[in-house]
Amino acid sequence: MAIVGYPNKDVAELFEQTGQRLVDRMAGLTDDEWIWRPISDDEKVTVRWRLDHIAEAVGGRRNWEWVGAPASDAPKLSPAESARTAVKTAQSVMDEFVALIRRPDLDLDQPIGPIAGPYGDVPRRGLVLHTLDELIHHAAETALIRDLYAAR
């Protein structure tokens, strides 16, 4: 049961802390680091791909729809054009998602419903935790790629 006035506080705070850790870790990211590939044949092994993926995984329309909010409230996303923009987009999307899960009318214990197909009986909290898992592991990968760039 959520405390009145503080719905979903625990999950929202964990999301904020995790997001801030990523933003802090990406401080000063250069365009060269952003596009660098430790292996030449896979663009998914770049900070660029990871930050765009984080923005989509957190800010995608599905998340808004599956927690019962209008899809039109979801962030409008497009691939970033620079390292600076990518970090700003990721931060903005994470902030918007935290605001979404802090909505007083949002009950994360309700099932997602028919929109989620075979996942319809899963509580909305399951989607939020899955999204948090996406953020955590892709943020760690992003930090690793940045470390490899520095050590090259």
Short mmCIF file of C-alpha atoms in Angstrom, two decimals:
data_model
loop_
_atom_site.label_atom_id
_atom_site.label_comp_id
_atom_site.label_asym_id
_atom_site.label_seq_id
_atom_site.Cartn_x
_atom_site.Cartn_y
_atom_site.Cartn_z
CA MET A 1 0.00 0.00 0.00
CA ALA A 2 1.37 3.41 -0.96
CA ILE A 3 1.60 6.16 1.64
CA VAL A 4 -0.97 8.86 0.89
CA GLY A 5 0.73 11.63 -1.06
CA TYR A 6 3.75 9.48 -1.84
CA PRO A 7 2.60 6.88 -4.36
CA ASN A 8 5.26 4.49 -5.54
CA LYS A 9 7.91 6.46 -3.63
CA ASP A 10 10.29 3.52 -3.23
CA VAL A 11 10.41 2.69 -6.93
CA ALA A 12 10.54 6.35 -7.96
CA GLU A 13 13.48 7.06 -5.66
CA LEU A 14 15.40 4.01 -6.88
CA PHE A 15 14.78 5.10 -10.47
CA GLU A 16 16.00 8.63 -9.66
CA GLN A 17 19.18 7.35 -7.99
CA THR A 18 19.95 4.99 -10.84
CA GLY A 19 19.29 7.66 -13.46
CA GLN A 20 21.44 10.20 -11.65
CA ARG A 21 24.28 7.69 -11.43
CA LEU A 22 24.17 7.31 -15.23
CA VAL A 23 24.03 11.07 -15.82
CA ASP A 24 26.93 11.64 -13.42
CA ARG A 25 28.94 8.87 -15.12
CA MET A 26 28.35 10.45 -18.54
CA ALA A 27 29.43 13.95 -17.46
CA GLY A 28 31.82 15.38 -20.03
CA LEU A 29 31.09 12.68 -22.61
CA THR A 30 32.65 13.68 -25.91
CA ASP A 31 31.32 12.95 -29.37
CA ASP A 32 34.39 10.79 -30.02
CA GLU A 33 33.62 8.62 -26.97
CA TRP A 34 29.95 8.55 -27.91
CA ILE A 35 30.56 7.04 -31.36
CA TRP A 36 33.65 4.94 -30.61
CA ARG A 37 33.38 1.18 -31.24
CA PRO A 38 35.60 -1.21 -29.32
CA ILE A 39 34.84 -3.74 -32.05
CA SER A 40 34.45 -2.47 -35.57
CA ASP A 41 31.58 -4.59 -36.80
CA ASP A 42 28.78 -3.83 -34.33
CA GLU A 43 27.31 -0.37 -33.84
CA LYS A 44 25.35 -1.67 -30.84
CA VAL A 45 28.62 -1.73 -28.92
CA THR A 46 28.75 2.05 -28.62
CA VAL A 47 27.76 4.58 -25.99
CA ARG A 48 25.62 6.13 -28.71
CA TRP A 49 23.49 3.02 -29.23
CA ARG A 50 23.22 2.39 -25.48
CA LEU A 51 22.01 5.92 -24.64
CA ASP A 52 19.46 5.86 -27.47
CA HIS A 53 18.29 2.44 -26.29
CA ILE A 54 17.96 3.66 -22.69
CA ALA A 55 15.87 6.60 -23.89
CA GLU A 56 13.59 4.26 -25.84
CA ALA A 57 13.41 1.58 -23.13
CA VAL A 58 12.45 4.13 -20.48
CA GLY A 59 10.53 6.69 -22.54
CA GLY A 60 8.81 4.48 -25.07
CA ARG A 61 5.06 4.87 -25.59
CA ARG A 62 4.51 1.31 -24.40
CA ASN A 63 5.47 2.23 -20.85
CA TRP A 64 2.90 4.99 -20.70
CA GLU A 65 0.20 2.81 -22.23
CA TRP A 66 0.95 -0.20 -20.05
CA VAL A 67 0.73 1.77 -16.79
CA GLY A 68 -2.57 3.28 -17.87
CA ALA A 69 -1.46 6.75 -18.95
CA PRO A 70 -2.20 8.26 -22.36
CA ALA A 71 0.42 7.31 -24.93
CA SER A 72 0.36 10.93 -26.06
CA ASP A 73 1.98 11.85 -22.71
CA ALA A 74 5.08 9.81 -23.57
CA PRO A 75 8.22 11.70 -24.61
CA LYS A 76 8.70 12.36 -28.31
CA LEU A 77 11.94 10.57 -29.12
CA SER A 78 14.38 10.72 -32.00
CA PRO A 79 17.99 9.55 -32.23
CA ALA A 80 20.42 12.00 -30.65
CA GLU A 81 22.74 14.01 -32.88
CA SER A 82 25.54 14.47 -30.33
CA ALA A 83 26.86 13.11 -27.06
CA ARG A 84 25.54 16.14 -25.19
CA THR A 85 22.07 15.72 -26.67
CA ALA A 86 22.07 11.99 -25.94
CA VAL A 87 22.83 12.54 -22.25
CA LYS A 88 20.25 15.34 -22.00
CA THR A 89 17.63 13.15 -23.70
CA ALA A 90 18.32 10.21 -21.39
CA GLN A 91 18.08 12.48 -18.34
CA SER A 92 14.86 14.08 -19.55
CA VAL A 93 13.23 10.74 -20.33
CA MET A 94 14.19 9.32 -16.93
CA ASP A 95 12.78 12.43 -15.22
CA GLU A 96 9.53 12.08 -17.17
CA PHE A 97 9.23 8.41 -16.28
CA VAL A 98 9.77 9.14 -12.59
CA ALA A 99 7.08 11.83 -12.78
CA LEU A 100 4.80 9.27 -14.42
CA ILE A 101 5.27 6.68 -11.69
CA ARG A 102 4.82 9.36 -9.01
CA ARG A 103 1.34 10.27 -10.28
CA PRO A 104 -1.05 10.01 -7.34
CA ASP A 105 -3.66 8.23 -9.46
CA LEU A 106 -1.24 5.54 -10.67
CA ASP A 107 -1.71 2.17 -8.98
CA LEU A 108 1.23 -0.05 -9.83
CA ASP A 109 -0.44 -3.02 -8.20
CA GLN A 110 -3.18 -3.07 -10.87
CA PRO A 111 -2.75 -5.55 -13.74
CA ILE A 112 -1.50 -4.05 -16.99
CA GLY A 113 -4.58 -5.31 -18.79
CA PRO A 114 -5.40 -6.52 -22.31
CA ILE A 115 -3.07 -4.03 -24.00
CA ALA A 116 -0.16 -6.19 -22.78
CA GLY A 117 -1.37 -9.38 -24.43
CA PRO A 118 0.11 -12.39 -22.60
CA TYR A 119 1.45 -10.03 -19.89
CA GLY A 120 -1.99 -8.57 -19.17
CA ASP A 121 -2.25 -10.14 -15.72
CA VAL A 122 1.16 -8.84 -14.64
CA PRO A 123 0.97 -5.91 -12.20
CA ARG A 124 2.11 -2.58 -13.62
CA ARG A 125 4.91 -2.64 -11.04
CA GLY A 126 6.40 -5.55 -13.03
CA LEU A 127 6.77 -3.31 -16.08
CA VAL A 128 8.33 -0.55 -13.98
CA LEU A 129 10.82 -2.99 -12.45
CA HIS A 130 11.62 -4.43 -15.89
CA THR A 131 12.25 -0.88 -17.14
CA LEU A 132 14.50 -0.22 -14.15
CA ASP A 133 16.42 -3.40 -14.95
CA GLU A 134 16.89 -2.19 -18.54
CA LEU A 135 18.23 1.13 -17.23
CA ILE A 136 20.60 -0.51 -14.76
CA HIS A 137 22.21 -3.02 -17.09
CA HIS A 138 22.48 -0.71 -20.10
CA ALA A 139 23.90 2.07 -17.92
CA ALA A 140 26.55 -0.36 -16.67
CA GLU A 141 27.39 -1.37 -20.23
CA THR A 142 27.60 2.29 -21.21
CA ALA A 143 30.04 2.98 -18.38
CA LEU A 144 32.14 -0.02 -19.40
CA ILE A 145 32.39 1.16 -23.00
CA ARG A 146 33.45 4.57 -21.75
CA ASP A 147 36.13 2.94 -19.59
CA LEU A 148 37.38 0.91 -22.57
CA TYR A 149 37.60 4.11 -24.60
CA ALA A 150 39.71 5.74 -21.88
CA ALA A 151 42.01 2.71 -21.66
CA ARG A 152 42.56 2.23 -25.40
#
